[in-house]
Coordinates of C-alpha atoms and ligand atoms in Angstrom, one line a residue:
M1014 CA 65.1 103.4 67.3
N1015 CA 66.1 103.6 63.6
F1016 CA 69.6 103.0 61.9
L1017 CA 70.1 107.0 61.3
L1018 CA 69.2 107.9 65.4
E1019 CA 71.4 105.1 66.5
T1020 CA 74.5 105.8 64.2
L1021 CA 74.3 109.3 65.3
Q1022 CA 74.2 108.5 69.0
L1023 CA 77.2 106.1 68.2
I1024 CA 79.1 109.0 66.9
V1025 CA 78.3 111.4 69.4
L1026 CA 79.1 108.8 72.3
T1027 CA 82.4 108.0 70.4
I1028 CA 83.4 111.8 70.3
Y1029 CA 82.3 111.9 74.0
Y1030 CA 84.4 108.9 75.3
H1031 CA 87.4 110.1 73.3
L1032 CA 87.4 113.3 74.8
E1033 CA 86.9 112.1 77.9
F1034 CA 90.0 109.5 77.7
L1035 CA 92.2 112.7 76.5
V1036 CA 91.2 114.4 79.6
Q1037 CA 92.1 111.6 81.8
L1038 CA 95.5 111.2 80.2
F1039 CA 96.4 114.4 82.0
V1040 CA 94.1 114.9 85.0
P1041 CA 95.0 112.8 87.9
Q1042 CA 92.3 110.1 88.7
R1043 CA 90.3 110.1 91.9
K1044 CA 91.3 107.2 93.7
K1045 CA 88.7 105.1 95.6
D1046 CA 88.6 104.4 99.0
V1047 CA 89.3 100.5 99.6
S1048 CA 89.5 100.5 103.4
G1049 CA 87.5 97.6 104.5
E1050 CA 87.4 95.9 101.6
I1051 CA 88.6 92.2 101.3
V1052 CA 91.3 92.0 98.6
L1053 CA 92.4 88.3 97.6
I1054 CA 95.3 87.8 95.7
T1055 CA 96.2 84.4 94.0
G1056 CA 99.9 83.7 93.3
A1057 CA 100.9 86.0 96.3
G1058 CA 103.6 83.7 97.6
C1059 CA 106.2 85.9 95.6
G1060 CA 106.6 88.5 92.4
I1061 CA 104.0 90.8 91.5
G1062 CA 101.4 89.0 94.0
R1063 CA 103.7 89.6 96.9
L1064 CA 104.3 93.2 95.7
M1065 CA 100.8 93.9 95.2
A1066 CA 100.1 92.7 98.8
I1067 CA 102.6 95.0 100.0
E1068 CA 101.3 97.9 98.2
F1069 CA 97.9 97.1 99.6
A1070 CA 99.2 97.1 103.2
S1071 CA 98.7 100.8 103.6
L1072 CA 95.5 101.0 102.4
D1073 CA 93.5 99.4 105.3
A1074 CA 91.9 96.7 103.2
S1075 CA 91.8 93.1 104.6
L1076 CA 93.9 90.9 102.8
V1077 CA 93.3 87.4 101.6
L1078 CA 96.5 85.5 100.1
W1079 CA 96.5 82.5 98.1
D1080 CA 99.6 80.7 96.9
I1081 CA 100.3 76.8 96.3
N1082 CA 103.7 77.9 98.3
V1083 CA 103.2 78.0 101.9
D1084 CA 106.7 79.5 102.4
G1085 CA 106.4 82.0 100.3
L1086 CA 102.9 82.9 101.4
K1087 CA 104.2 83.0 105.0
E1088 CA 106.9 85.5 104.0
T1089 CA 104.6 87.7 102.2
A1090 CA 102.3 87.8 105.2
R1091 CA 105.2 88.9 107.5
Q1092 CA 106.6 91.4 104.8
V1093 CA 103.0 92.8 104.4
K1094 CA 102.5 93.1 108.3
E1095 CA 105.8 94.6 108.6
K1096 CA 104.3 97.6 106.1
G1097 CA 101.6 98.1 108.7
A1098 CA 98.5 95.8 107.6
S1099 CA 96.6 94.4 110.4
R1100 CA 94.3 92.0 108.7
V1101 CA 96.3 89.6 106.8
H1102 CA 95.2 85.9 106.2
Y1103 CA 97.0 83.3 103.9
Y1104 CA 95.6 80.2 102.5
Q1105 CA 97.4 77.4 100.4
C1106 CA 95.4 76.9 97.8
D1107 CA 96.3 74.9 94.1
C1108 CA 94.4 77.3 91.7
S1109 CA 94.7 74.7 88.7
D1110 CA 92.3 72.4 91.0
R1111 CA 88.6 73.2 90.8
D1112 CA 87.6 71.6 93.8
V1113 CA 90.4 72.9 95.9
V1114 CA 89.6 76.5 94.9
Y1115 CA 86.0 76.0 95.7
R1116 CA 86.8 74.3 99.1
V1117 CA 89.3 77.1 100.0
A1118 CA 87.0 79.9 98.7
D1119 CA 84.0 78.6 101.1
Q1120 CA 86.7 78.6 103.9
V1121 CA 87.5 82.2 103.2
K1122 CA 83.8 83.2 102.8
S1123 CA 83.0 81.7 106.5
E1124 CA 86.3 82.8 108.2
I1125 CA 86.9 86.2 106.6
G1126 CA 83.7 87.1 104.6
D1127 CA 82.9 87.8 100.8
V1128 CA 85.8 88.8 98.8
T1129 CA 85.4 92.4 97.1
I1130 CA 88.5 93.0 95.3
L1131 CA 89.7 89.5 93.3
I1132 CA 93.0 89.5 91.7
N1133 CA 93.9 86.6 89.6
N1134 CA 97.7 86.7 89.4
A1135 CA 98.8 83.0 89.7
G1136 CA 100.5 82.1 86.6
I1137 CA 103.3 79.5 85.3
V1138 CA 105.2 79.1 82.1
G1139 CA 106.3 76.0 80.6
G1140 CA 108.7 77.8 77.7
N1141 CA 109.0 74.9 75.5
K1142 CA 108.1 74.8 72.0
F1143 CA 104.6 73.3 71.5
M1144 CA 105.6 70.0 70.2
D1145 CA 108.0 69.5 72.8
T1146 CA 105.5 70.4 75.6
S1147 CA 104.2 67.5 77.2
D1148 CA 99.9 67.2 77.2
A1149 CA 100.3 67.6 81.2
V1150 CA 102.2 71.0 81.1
V1151 CA 99.7 72.3 78.4
E1152 CA 96.6 71.3 80.5
K1153 CA 98.4 72.6 83.8
T1154 CA 99.3 75.9 82.1
L1155 CA 95.6 76.3 81.0
R1156 CA 94.5 75.4 84.5
V1157 CA 96.4 77.9 86.3
N1158 CA 96.7 81.0 84.1
A1159 CA 93.0 80.7 82.8
M1160 CA 90.6 77.9 84.4
S1161 CA 91.4 79.2 87.7
H1162 CA 89.8 82.6 86.8
F1163 CA 86.5 80.9 86.0
W1164 CA 86.5 79.0 89.4
T1165 CA 87.3 82.3 91.5
Y1166 CA 84.9 84.2 89.4
K1167 CA 82.1 81.1 90.2
A1168 CA 82.9 81.5 94.0
F1169 CA 83.2 85.1 94.6
L1170 CA 81.4 87.1 91.8
P1171 CA 77.7 85.9 93.1
A1172 CA 78.2 88.2 96.5
M1173 CA 79.5 91.4 94.3
I1174 CA 76.6 91.1 92.1
D1175 CA 74.1 90.8 94.9
K1176 CA 75.5 94.2 96.4
N1177 CA 76.6 95.5 92.9
H1178 CA 80.0 96.2 94.6
G1179 CA 83.3 94.8 93.7
H1180 CA 86.4 94.4 91.6
L1181 CA 87.6 91.8 89.4
V1182 CA 91.3 92.1 88.3
C1183 CA 93.0 89.7 85.5
V1184 CA 96.6 89.7 85.5
A1185 CA 97.1 88.5 82.0
S1186 CA 100.2 89.3 79.7
S1187 CA 101.2 91.0 76.3
A1188 CA 101.1 87.3 75.6
G1189 CA 97.6 87.5 75.9
L1190 CA 97.4 90.0 73.2
I1191 CA 100.1 89.3 70.7
G1192 CA 101.1 85.3 69.9
V1193 CA 104.8 84.5 70.6
N1194 CA 106.9 82.0 69.1
G1195 CA 108.1 79.2 71.5
L1196 CA 105.0 80.4 74.0
A1197 CA 101.9 78.8 72.3
D1198 CA 100.0 77.0 75.5
Y1199 CA 101.1 80.3 77.7
C1200 CA 99.9 82.4 74.8
A1201 CA 96.8 80.5 74.8
S1202 CA 96.0 80.6 78.4
K1203 CA 96.5 84.3 78.4
F1204 CA 94.4 85.3 75.5
A1205 CA 91.8 82.9 77.4
A1206 CA 92.3 85.2 80.3
V1207 CA 91.9 88.4 78.5
G1208 CA 88.9 87.2 76.6
F1209 CA 87.1 85.8 79.7
A1210 CA 87.5 88.9 81.6
E1211 CA 86.5 91.2 78.8
S1212 CA 83.3 89.2 78.2
M1213 CA 82.5 89.0 81.9
A1214 CA 83.0 92.9 81.7
Y1215 CA 80.2 93.3 79.0
E1216 CA 78.1 90.4 80.8
L1217 CA 78.0 92.5 84.1
I1218 CA 77.5 95.9 82.3
S1219 CA 74.7 94.3 80.1
A1220 CA 73.1 93.1 83.7
G1221 CA 73.2 96.6 84.8
K1222 CA 76.0 95.5 87.4
D1223 CA 78.3 98.9 86.7
G1224 CA 79.4 98.6 90.6
V1225 CA 81.4 95.5 89.8
K1226 CA 84.5 96.9 88.2
T1227 CA 87.0 95.0 86.0
T1228 CA 91.0 95.6 85.6
I1229 CA 92.7 93.7 82.8
V1230 CA 96.4 93.7 83.0
C1231 CA 98.9 93.2 80.1
P1232 CA 102.6 93.6 80.8
Y1233 CA 105.4 92.7 78.7
L1234 CA 108.8 91.0 80.4
I1235 CA 108.9 91.8 84.0
N1236 CA 111.9 91.2 86.1
T1237 CA 110.7 88.6 88.5
G1238 CA 112.4 85.6 87.6
L1239 CA 109.3 83.8 85.9
F1240 CA 110.9 84.4 82.3
D1241 CA 114.3 83.6 83.5
G1242 CA 117.1 84.4 80.8
C1243 CA 114.7 86.2 78.4
N1244 CA 115.9 89.5 77.3
T1245 CA 113.9 92.4 75.5
K1246 CA 115.8 93.3 72.1
W1247 CA 115.0 97.0 71.9
P1248 CA 115.0 97.9 75.5
R1249 CA 114.1 101.8 74.4
L1250 CA 110.9 100.4 72.9
L1251 CA 110.1 97.7 75.2
P1252 CA 112.1 98.0 78.2
T1253 CA 112.0 95.2 80.9
L1254 CA 109.7 96.2 83.6
E1255 CA 110.7 96.1 87.3
P1256 CA 108.3 94.5 89.6
E1257 CA 107.8 97.1 92.0
Y1258 CA 106.5 99.8 89.1
V1259 CA 104.4 96.9 87.8
A1260 CA 102.8 96.4 91.0
K1261 CA 102.3 99.9 91.8
R1262 CA 100.7 100.4 88.7
I1263 CA 98.4 97.6 88.8
V1264 CA 97.2 98.8 92.3
N1265 CA 96.7 102.5 90.8
A1266 CA 94.6 101.2 88.1
I1267 CA 92.3 99.1 90.3
L1268 CA 92.2 102.2 92.6
T1269 CA 91.1 104.5 89.5
D1270 CA 88.9 101.6 88.0
Q1271 CA 90.9 101.6 84.9
V1272 CA 89.9 98.8 82.9
Y1273 CA 93.0 98.2 80.6
L1274 CA 96.3 98.6 81.8
L1275 CA 99.0 97.7 79.3
L1276 CA 102.7 98.1 80.3
P1277 CA 104.7 99.7 78.7
K1278 CA 102.9 102.0 76.9
T1279 CA 104.4 101.0 73.4
L1280 CA 101.9 98.1 73.8
Y1281 CA 98.9 100.1 73.3
L1282 CA 100.4 101.2 69.9
L1283 CA 101.4 97.4 69.0
R1284 CA 97.9 96.1 69.7
A1285 CA 96.6 98.6 67.4
I1286 CA 98.9 98.0 64.7
K1287 CA 98.3 94.0 65.0
G1288 CA 94.7 94.7 63.8
L1289 CA 95.6 97.0 60.8
I1290 CA 98.4 94.9 59.0
P1291 CA 98.9 92.3 57.0
F1292 CA 100.1 89.1 58.7
K1293 CA 103.6 88.6 56.7
Q1294 CA 104.0 92.4 57.7
S1295 CA 103.2 91.1 61.2
V1296 CA 106.1 88.6 60.6
V1297 CA 108.5 91.2 60.0
L1298 CA 107.2 93.1 62.9
G1299 CA 107.6 90.3 65.1
K1300 CA 111.3 89.7 63.8
Y1301 CA 112.1 93.1 64.4
L1302 CA 110.7 93.3 68.0
G1303 CA 112.7 90.1 68.8
A1304 CA 109.5 88.1 69.3
F1305 CA 110.8 85.2 67.5
N1306 CA 113.8 84.6 69.5
F1307 CA 112.2 85.8 72.9
M1308 CA 112.4 82.3 74.5
D1309 CA 115.9 81.1 73.2
A1310 CA 117.8 82.1 76.4
F1311 CA 114.9 80.8 78.7
R1312 CA 116.4 79.1 81.7
G1313 CA 113.4 78.0 83.5
R1314 CA 112.7 75.3 80.8
E1315 CA 114.4 72.4 83.0
K1316 CA 112.3 73.8 86.1
K1317 CA 109.9 70.9 87.0
R1318 CA 106.7 73.1 87.1
D1319 CA 103.8 70.4 86.7
Ligands
LIG536 N1 107.2 87.7 85.0 C1 106.8 88.0 83.7 O1 107.7 88.5 82.9 C2 105.5 88.6 83.5 C3 104.9 89.3 82.2 C4 103.8 89.4 82.0 C5 102.6 88.7 82.8 N2 102.9 88.0 83.9 C6 102.0 87.4 84.7 O2 102.4 87.9 85.9 C7 101.7 87.1 87.0 C8 102.5 87.0 88.1 O3 103.7 86.5 87.8 P1 105.6 86.7 88.5 O4 106.2 87.3 87.5 O5 105.2 87.3 89.6 O6 105.7 85.2 88.7 P2 106.1 84.5 89.7 O7 106.4 83.0 89.4 O8 107.1 85.4 90.6 O9 104.9 84.4 90.8 C9 103.8 83.4 90.2 C10 103.1 82.8 91.9 O10 102.3 82.2 91.4 C11 102.3 80.5 92.2 N3 101.5 79.7 91.8 C12 102.0 78.9 90.7 N4 101.0 78.0 90.4 C13 100.2 78.0 91.1 C14 99.2 77.2 91.4 N5 98.4 76.2 90.8 N6 98.1 77.8 92.5 C15 98.5 78.7 93.3 N7 99.5 79.6 93.0 C16 100.2 79.2 92.1 C17 103.7 80.8 92.6 O11 104.0 79.7 93.6 C18 104.1 82.2 92.5 O12 104.2 82.7 94.0 C19 101.6 85.8 86.2 O13 100.1 85.2 86.0 C20 102.3 85.9 85.0 O14 102.0 85.2 83.8 C21 104.4 87.9 84.3

C-alpha cells in the first residue's frame, strides 16, 4: 500500500474508533460470561484482591487465590464461599520469587487446570525518598509490582495463546502514568507493569491472538491502608477511592473487555495533559495537585516490608 492509501485508512479508522468510543460511553456494554473460567488473583489476602474475589463469587468461576499471607488467604476464601462461590482454592505464593511463582503455577495447572483470567494485583510500597531506600526494598518493590507479572505470564499465557482465549489483568496505578515525588521505586515498578502489559497486548494482537484480552488498571489513592496516612489535596478533583467501588469497576472492566481503566476519570485528562505541556508547567500542576507532598504523611514507612 502506498503512503496516501495508508494515511487515508488511518484517518477513516481513527474517526470510526472515536465514534465507537463515544457510543460506548453512553450504551451499556455487554458483559461476557465467565462461568467455568479459572480466575487467578495475586495479592488476594486483603484489599482490592480480596474484594475482586468477592465480586467474582457470584459469577460461577473457579477462583485461585495467591498471597504471601496465608491467614489473609483463609479469610478471603471464607468470605468468598460465604458469598456463594463453590470452587475456591488458595495457595501461599511469594510473587517476588520467580522459582516460587513457577512452582506454585505448576501446582495450580495440575490440581485445578489452565488459568484463563490472570489478575496481577499483589503490590507493596516502600514510601521513602529514593536515596533513603535500601537496595533490598528497591529490588523487592520491582520484583513484587512488576517482575512477578513476567513470571505469571510465562506460566499461564502459553495455554491462553494455544486456545486463543483468556484475559490478562494488570493492576497498576496512576503512579504508573505520572511520576510522584517520594515514590520513585514504586513509580518505576508501576511504569514497568503498564509498559509490559501494554506491549504484551500489542504482541498478542500482532500474533492474531485477539481472543486473549488485556485490561490495565490505573487507580489513584484507594482507601485500603496501603498508603496509610496519605491524603488527596483536592478531593473533588481527585477523590480517595473506596475499595469496594474500585473492585467493582475492575471486574466490570474485565467483563466488558475494557483495555484501560483509569480511576477517577480525571486521570484520563491528566494523562493527556502530561503529554502536551512543558516540564516546568507539569511541576506547577504537580504542586497544585499535591503530588509533591503526597507521601509526607505516609505512615507505612516504619513497617518492615522486605
Ligand atoms: N491502595 C492504593 O491507594 C492503590 C492505588 C493504586 C494502585 N494500587 C495497587 O493495587 C494493588 C492492590 O493494592 P491494595 O491497596 O489492595 O493493597 P493491600 O496491601 O491491601 O493488598 C496487597 C496484597 O498483596 C500481598 N502481597 C504483598 N507482597 C506479596 C508477595 N511478595 N507475594 C504475594 N502477595 C503479596 C499482600 O499480602 C496483600 O494481601 C497493588 O498492586 C497496589 O499497588 C493501590
